[in-house]
Short mmCIF file of C-alpha atoms and ligand atoms in Angstrom, two decimals:
data_model
loop_
_atom_site.label_atom_id
_atom_site.label_comp_id
_atom_site.label_asym_id
_atom_site.label_seq_id
_atom_site.Cartn_x
_atom_site.Cartn_y
_atom_site.Cartn_z
CA UNK A 1264 -48.40 -15.29 51.23
CA UNK A 1265 -46.79 -16.82 48.38
CA UNK A 1266 -43.37 -16.12 47.60
CA UNK A 1267 -41.90 -17.20 44.03
CA UNK A 1268 -38.29 -17.15 42.42
CA UNK A 1269 -38.01 -17.26 38.71
CA UNK A 1270 -34.61 -18.92 38.31
CA UNK A 1271 -32.15 -20.17 35.80
CA UNK A 1272 -29.11 -20.15 35.51
CA UNK A 1273 -28.30 -20.38 31.48
CA UNK A 1274 -28.27 -16.03 30.77
CA UNK A 1275 -30.69 -14.26 28.69
CA UNK A 1276 -33.96 -17.29 28.80
CA UNK A 1277 -36.37 -13.85 29.48
CA UNK A 1278 -36.49 -14.49 33.51
CA UNK A 1279 -36.57 -11.05 34.53
CA UNK A 1280 -39.61 -10.66 30.85
CA UNK A 1281 -40.76 -12.99 32.81
CA UNK A 1282 -40.62 -11.47 36.37
CA UNK A 1283 -41.89 -7.74 35.22
CA UNK A 1284 -44.71 -9.18 33.24
CA UNK A 1285 -45.79 -12.15 36.14
CA UNK A 1286 -45.94 -9.46 38.23
CA UNK A 1287 -47.50 -6.98 36.24
CA UNK A 1288 -50.57 -9.15 34.69
CA UNK A 1289 -51.17 -10.42 39.02
CA UNK A 1290 -51.66 -6.91 39.53
CA UNK A 1291 -53.92 -6.29 37.18
CA UNK A 1292 -56.38 -9.58 38.71
CA UNK A 1293 -55.92 -7.36 42.04
CA UNK A 1294 -53.18 -9.08 43.70
CA UNK A 1295 -50.91 -6.93 45.45
CA UNK A 1296 -46.95 -8.22 44.57
CA UNK A 1297 -43.56 -7.16 45.38
CA UNK A 1298 -40.60 -7.87 42.69
CA UNK A 1299 -36.80 -8.71 44.50
CA UNK A 1300 -34.02 -7.46 42.06
CA UNK A 1301 -31.86 -10.27 43.16
CA UNK A 1302 -29.49 -9.61 40.11
CA UNK A 1303 -26.29 -7.66 40.22
CA UNK A 1304 -27.47 -6.80 37.32
CA UNK A 1305 -29.94 -4.36 37.67
CA UNK A 1306 -31.73 -5.31 34.67
CA UNK A 1307 -35.55 -5.72 36.70
CA UNK A 1308 -35.05 -2.09 38.78
CA UNK A 1309 -34.55 -0.43 34.79
CA UNK A 1310 -37.53 -2.28 33.76
CA UNK A 1311 -39.43 -1.55 36.47
CA UNK A 1312 -38.51 2.14 35.63
CA UNK A 1313 -36.24 2.03 38.29
CA UNK A 1314 -33.61 5.76 38.81
CA UNK A 1315 -30.48 5.02 41.82
CA UNK A 1316 -30.92 8.07 42.92
CA UNK A 1317 -32.41 8.19 46.34
CA UNK A 1318 -29.95 7.16 49.27
CA UNK A 1319 -32.44 4.34 50.63
CA UNK A 1320 -31.35 0.48 50.57
CA UNK A 1321 -30.60 -1.36 47.82
CA UNK A 1322 -31.61 -5.44 48.08
CA UNK A 1323 -27.51 -4.94 48.11
CA UNK A 1324 -27.38 -2.67 51.75
CA UNK A 1325 -30.50 -5.27 52.85
CA UNK A 1326 -28.38 -8.47 52.66
CA UNK A 1327 -24.50 -6.81 54.20
CA UNK A 1328 -27.01 -5.34 57.57
CA UNK A 1329 -29.28 -8.43 56.79
CA UNK A 1330 -25.85 -10.61 57.38
CA UNK A 1331 -23.79 -8.57 59.73
CA UNK A 1332 -27.03 -9.23 62.53
CA UNK A 1333 -27.46 -5.13 62.06
CA UNK A 1334 -31.07 -3.86 62.10
CA UNK A 1335 -32.90 -2.69 58.65
CA UNK A 1336 -35.41 -1.27 57.55
CA UNK A 1337 -36.96 -3.53 55.11
CA UNK A 1338 -40.09 -0.69 54.66
CA UNK A 1339 -37.57 1.52 53.39
CA UNK A 1340 -36.48 0.10 50.76
CA UNK A 1341 -39.71 -0.47 48.66
CA UNK A 1342 -39.95 1.57 46.21
CA UNK A 1343 -43.17 1.65 43.65
CA UNK A 1344 -43.97 1.32 40.00
CA UNK A 1345 -46.16 3.19 38.16
CA UNK A 1346 -48.33 0.34 36.77
CA UNK A 1347 -48.93 -0.81 40.74
CA UNK A 1348 -46.21 -3.49 41.05
CA UNK A 1349 -43.99 -2.38 44.11
CA UNK A 1350 -39.96 -3.69 44.61
CA UNK A 1351 -36.64 -3.67 46.34
CA UNK A 1352 -33.96 -2.32 43.43
CA UNK A 1353 -30.64 -3.32 43.25
CA UNK A 1354 -27.01 -2.61 42.73
CA UNK A 1355 -23.48 -3.77 41.30
CA UNK A 1356 -22.51 -4.51 45.36
CA UNK A 1357 -25.39 -7.67 44.85
CA UNK A 1358 -22.24 -8.89 43.19
CA UNK A 1359 -19.64 -9.19 45.99
CA UNK A 1360 -22.17 -11.14 48.01
CA UNK A 1361 -19.92 -14.08 47.73
CA UNK A 1362 -17.97 -12.31 49.80
CA UNK A 1363 -19.60 -11.13 51.82
CA UNK A 1364 -21.73 -14.44 53.26
CA UNK A 1365 -18.55 -16.00 53.21
CA UNK A 1366 -18.32 -15.85 56.97
CA UNK A 1367 -21.79 -15.97 57.96
CA UNK A 1368 -23.46 -18.21 59.70
CA UNK A 1369 -26.03 -20.00 58.17
CA UNK A 1370 -25.33 -17.48 55.05
CA UNK A 1371 -28.74 -19.71 52.91
CA UNK A 1372 -31.06 -17.78 54.87
CA UNK A 1373 -30.19 -14.16 54.61
CA UNK A 1374 -32.85 -13.25 51.94
CA UNK A 1375 -35.77 -15.26 53.73
CA UNK A 1376 -35.00 -13.49 56.71
CA UNK A 1377 -35.19 -9.84 55.50
CA UNK A 1378 -38.58 -11.06 53.69
CA UNK A 1379 -39.58 -12.31 56.59
CA UNK A 1380 -40.57 -8.54 58.11
CA UNK A 1381 -44.01 -7.77 58.33
CA UNK A 1382 -44.10 -4.90 55.81
CA UNK A 1383 -43.15 -7.50 53.00
CA UNK A 1384 -45.69 -10.20 54.66
CA UNK A 1385 -48.97 -7.81 53.44
CA UNK A 1386 -48.06 -9.02 50.01
CA UNK A 1387 -50.05 -11.54 47.73
CA UNK A 1388 -46.94 -12.24 46.11
CA UNK A 1389 -43.17 -11.72 46.05
CA UNK A 1390 -41.08 -12.66 43.40
CA UNK A 1391 -37.72 -13.03 43.13
CA UNK A 1392 -35.69 -12.44 39.69
CA UNK A 1393 -32.48 -14.44 39.98
CA UNK A 1394 -28.96 -14.56 37.95
CA UNK A 1395 -28.01 -16.47 36.02
CA UNK A 1396 -25.23 -18.33 38.65
CA UNK A 1397 -26.50 -21.41 40.19
CA UNK A 1398 -24.12 -20.12 43.84
CA UNK A 1399 -24.96 -18.13 47.08
CA UNK A 1400 -27.63 -15.52 45.82
CA UNK A 1401 -29.62 -18.38 44.52
CA UNK A 1402 -29.23 -21.09 46.71
CA UNK A 1403 -30.60 -17.80 49.58
CA UNK A 1404 -33.38 -16.84 46.59
CA UNK A 1405 -34.66 -20.34 46.85
CA UNK A 1406 -34.33 -20.90 50.42
CA UNK A 1407 -37.28 -17.77 50.77
CA UNK A 1408 -39.54 -19.16 48.26
CA UNK A 1409 -42.71 -21.64 47.99
CA UNK A 1410 -41.82 -21.90 44.68
CA UNK A 1411 -39.61 -21.96 41.82
CA UNK A 1412 -40.75 -21.02 38.27
CA UNK A 1413 -38.28 -22.25 35.40
CA UNK A 1414 -38.29 -19.78 32.06
CA UNK A 1415 -36.67 -22.06 29.60
CA UNK A 1416 -35.85 -20.74 25.46
CA UNK A 1417 -36.69 -22.51 22.95
CA UNK A 1418 -32.66 -22.58 21.60
CA UNK A 1419 -30.31 -25.14 21.13
CA UNK A 1420 -28.60 -25.76 24.76
CA UNK A 1421 -31.17 -24.21 26.59
CA UNK A 1422 -31.62 -28.64 28.28
CA UNK A 1423 -28.09 -28.67 29.00
CA UNK A 1424 -28.17 -27.44 32.34
CA UNK A 1425 -31.80 -27.60 33.28
CA UNK A 1426 -30.20 -30.94 35.40
CA UNK A 1427 -28.36 -29.23 37.89
CA UNK A 1428 -30.97 -26.60 38.61
CA UNK A 1429 -33.32 -29.87 39.15
CA UNK A 1430 -30.48 -30.82 41.52
CA UNK A 1431 -29.68 -27.76 42.98
CA UNK A 1432 -33.64 -27.27 43.83
CA UNK A 1433 -33.17 -30.94 46.01
CA UNK A 1434 -30.59 -30.27 47.56
CA UNK A 1435 -32.55 -26.79 49.05
CA UNK A 1436 -35.73 -28.50 49.22
CA UNK A 1437 -33.95 -31.54 51.72
CA UNK A 1438 -31.47 -29.57 53.79
CA UNK A 1439 -33.05 -26.11 54.22
CA UNK A 1440 -36.69 -25.73 53.06
CA UNK A 1441 -39.16 -29.09 52.27
CA UNK A 1442 -42.30 -26.78 51.16
CA UNK A 1443 -39.73 -25.16 47.45
CA UNK A 1444 -41.57 -26.60 44.82
CA UNK A 1445 -41.56 -26.15 41.39
CA UNK A 1446 -44.55 -24.25 40.57
CA UNK A 1447 -43.69 -23.97 36.32
CA UNK A 1448 -41.40 -24.64 33.59
CA UNK A 1449 -42.33 -21.47 30.96
CA UNK A 1450 -41.04 -21.76 27.66
CA UNK A 1451 -39.93 -18.67 25.84
CA UNK A 1452 -38.65 -17.01 22.88
CA UNK A 1453 -40.67 -20.42 21.03
CA UNK A 1454 -40.59 -20.01 17.39
CA UNK A 1455 -41.47 -22.36 14.08
CA UNK A 1456 -37.90 -23.85 13.87
CA UNK A 1457 -37.82 -27.35 14.27
CA UNK A 1458 -35.46 -26.57 17.06
CA UNK A 1459 -37.78 -24.84 18.82
CA UNK A 1460 -40.13 -28.01 18.47
CA UNK A 1461 -37.35 -30.36 20.06
CA UNK A 1462 -36.88 -27.93 22.90
CA UNK A 1463 -40.58 -28.00 24.12
CA UNK A 1464 -41.34 -31.49 23.12
CA UNK A 1465 -38.33 -32.65 25.28
CA UNK A 1466 -39.91 -29.88 28.06
CA UNK A 1467 -42.71 -32.23 28.12
CA UNK A 1468 -41.06 -35.21 28.38
CA UNK A 1469 -38.71 -33.72 31.58
CA UNK A 1470 -41.57 -31.80 32.89
CA UNK A 1471 -44.86 -33.62 31.85
CA UNK A 1472 -47.51 -31.14 33.67
CA UNK A 1473 -45.01 -28.93 34.97
CA UNK A 1474 -44.76 -27.37 31.60
CA UNK A 1475 -47.33 -23.70 31.52
CA UNK A 1476 -49.49 -24.90 28.84
CA UNK A 1477 -49.02 -21.12 27.19
CA UNK A 1478 -46.06 -21.32 25.64
CA UNK A 1479 -43.94 -16.90 25.07
CA UNK A 1480 -43.43 -16.58 21.43
CA UNK A 1481 -40.26 -14.87 20.41
CA UNK A 1482 -40.97 -10.82 19.52
CA UNK A 1483 -39.57 -7.17 19.41
CA UNK A 1484 -42.29 -6.18 21.76
CA UNK A 1485 -39.56 -7.55 24.16
CA UNK A 1486 -36.64 -5.00 23.83
CA UNK A 1487 -39.58 -3.18 23.09
CA UNK A 1488 -40.74 -3.01 26.60
CA UNK A 1489 -37.74 -3.38 28.72
CA UNK A 1490 -37.00 0.65 26.34
CA UNK A 1491 -40.28 2.19 27.17
CA UNK A 1492 -40.35 0.91 31.29
CA UNK A 1493 -44.20 -0.48 30.30
CA UNK A 1494 -44.89 -4.01 30.80
CA UNK A 1495 -46.15 -6.47 27.65
CA UNK A 1496 -49.09 -7.15 29.34
CA UNK A 1497 -50.10 -3.42 29.56
CA UNK A 1498 -50.10 -2.84 26.27
CA UNK A 1499 -53.21 -2.81 24.91
CA UNK A 1500 -52.72 -5.02 21.40
CA UNK A 1501 -49.46 -6.77 22.91
CA UNK A 1502 -48.93 -10.17 21.51
CA UNK A 1503 -46.31 -11.27 24.35
CA UNK A 1504 -48.60 -9.16 26.80
CA UNK A 1505 -52.05 -11.87 26.40
CA UNK A 1506 -49.13 -14.45 26.99
CA UNK A 1507 -48.06 -13.15 29.27
CA UNK A 1508 -51.38 -12.71 31.31
CA UNK A 1509 -52.52 -16.42 30.07
CA UNK A 1510 -49.70 -18.12 32.14
CA UNK A 1511 -51.33 -15.62 35.13
CA UNK A 1512 -54.09 -17.43 34.35
CA UNK A 1513 -52.64 -20.66 34.62
CA UNK A 1514 -50.69 -19.89 37.70
CA UNK A 1515 -53.71 -18.66 39.82
CA UNK A 1516 -56.04 -22.27 38.80
CA UNK A 1517 -52.59 -23.57 39.71
CA UNK A 1518 -53.76 -22.57 43.01
CA UNK A 1519 -49.90 -21.17 44.17
N1 ATP B 718 -40.29 -13.39 24.12
C1 ATP B 718 -38.90 -12.42 23.70
N2 ATP B 718 -38.87 -12.30 22.20
C2 ATP B 718 -38.00 -11.59 22.33
N3 ATP B 718 -36.82 -10.89 22.91
C3 ATP B 718 -37.15 -11.75 24.28
C4 ATP B 718 -38.57 -12.17 24.62
N4 ATP B 718 -38.18 -12.00 25.39
C5 ATP B 718 -36.92 -11.94 26.40
N5 ATP B 718 -36.03 -10.82 25.52
C6 ATP B 718 -35.14 -9.93 25.38
O1 ATP B 718 -33.91 -11.14 25.58
C7 ATP B 718 -33.10 -10.49 26.40
C8 ATP B 718 -33.28 -11.61 27.21
O2 ATP B 718 -34.59 -11.29 28.51
P1 ATP B 718 -34.13 -11.00 29.79
O3 ATP B 718 -33.22 -10.48 30.62
O4 ATP B 718 -35.24 -11.32 30.73
O5 ATP B 718 -33.47 -12.85 29.94
P2 ATP B 718 -32.76 -12.57 31.79
O6 ATP B 718 -32.77 -14.11 31.71
O7 ATP B 718 -33.42 -11.96 32.56
O8 ATP B 718 -30.89 -12.26 31.64
P3 ATP B 718 -29.62 -12.45 32.35
O9 ATP B 718 -29.73 -14.15 32.42
O10 ATP B 718 -29.17 -12.27 32.29
O11 ATP B 718 -30.19 -12.22 33.62
C9 ATP B 718 -33.81 -8.49 26.15
O12 ATP B 718 -33.39 -8.26 25.47
C10 ATP B 718 -35.06 -9.35 26.69
O13 ATP B 718 -35.69 -8.04 25.93
MG1 MG B 719 -32.36 -11.34 33.88
#
């Protein structure tokens, strides 16, 4: 079982779009995948088709209960998406994590404890869709993960926060989780502008071979896909879908 965080503290860089499409792509490759929506905005849950109508726990209740050492039933919180992706949804309650984790011992390790449940260990992959922040929820995700995948939007200012993110990854690695590694940097929303090419070049300079050979281009397909709650990889003629499948192939080739 491999746990991968999809992280970048910058907002709107395609973390959620990437999580959904890698998950659905891995399922198409015969892998079993559990997604964890770890953002109180719950965009991934919505993309996956979740409707908050049941009274079953979300990741927020699991985090709160685990933080206070209460027993939880992780299996009960796992939902099933029509494309075969399993997931634990999020809710707005997760936005109070700073408060409910503030007095907790080993507060970076709460998600790791949740994901150590036997029901979770059965999956080939767990993908964690992180929120755009460098706070305690990100450190929880990184502490629980084997690898982190960083989507970077081909835009001005996109590189500004990357050194800071790399620092947080390094800190988690040296202090709590020595096995943590960056499994790839993915250029998203690329187009034919000089800016896009400049970001791509700079990324190769910073991360060298760790940048995926595949880049994700800018297309309205992405918005349509979230609206329809269907992955891009499930659409037969989708350009973005085939790009995301190529990223899945690269991940598998890298042995992630
Ligand atoms: N390749 C793409 N081309 C065009 N638009 C895209 C592409 N990928 C994602 N988008 C759109 O960009 C917006 C942000 O994408 P997404 O929600 O995946 O980013 P995010 O990093 O998860 O954002 P947040 O930081 O808010 O969680 C969405 O409206 C999405 O549909
Ligand atoms: Mg998101």
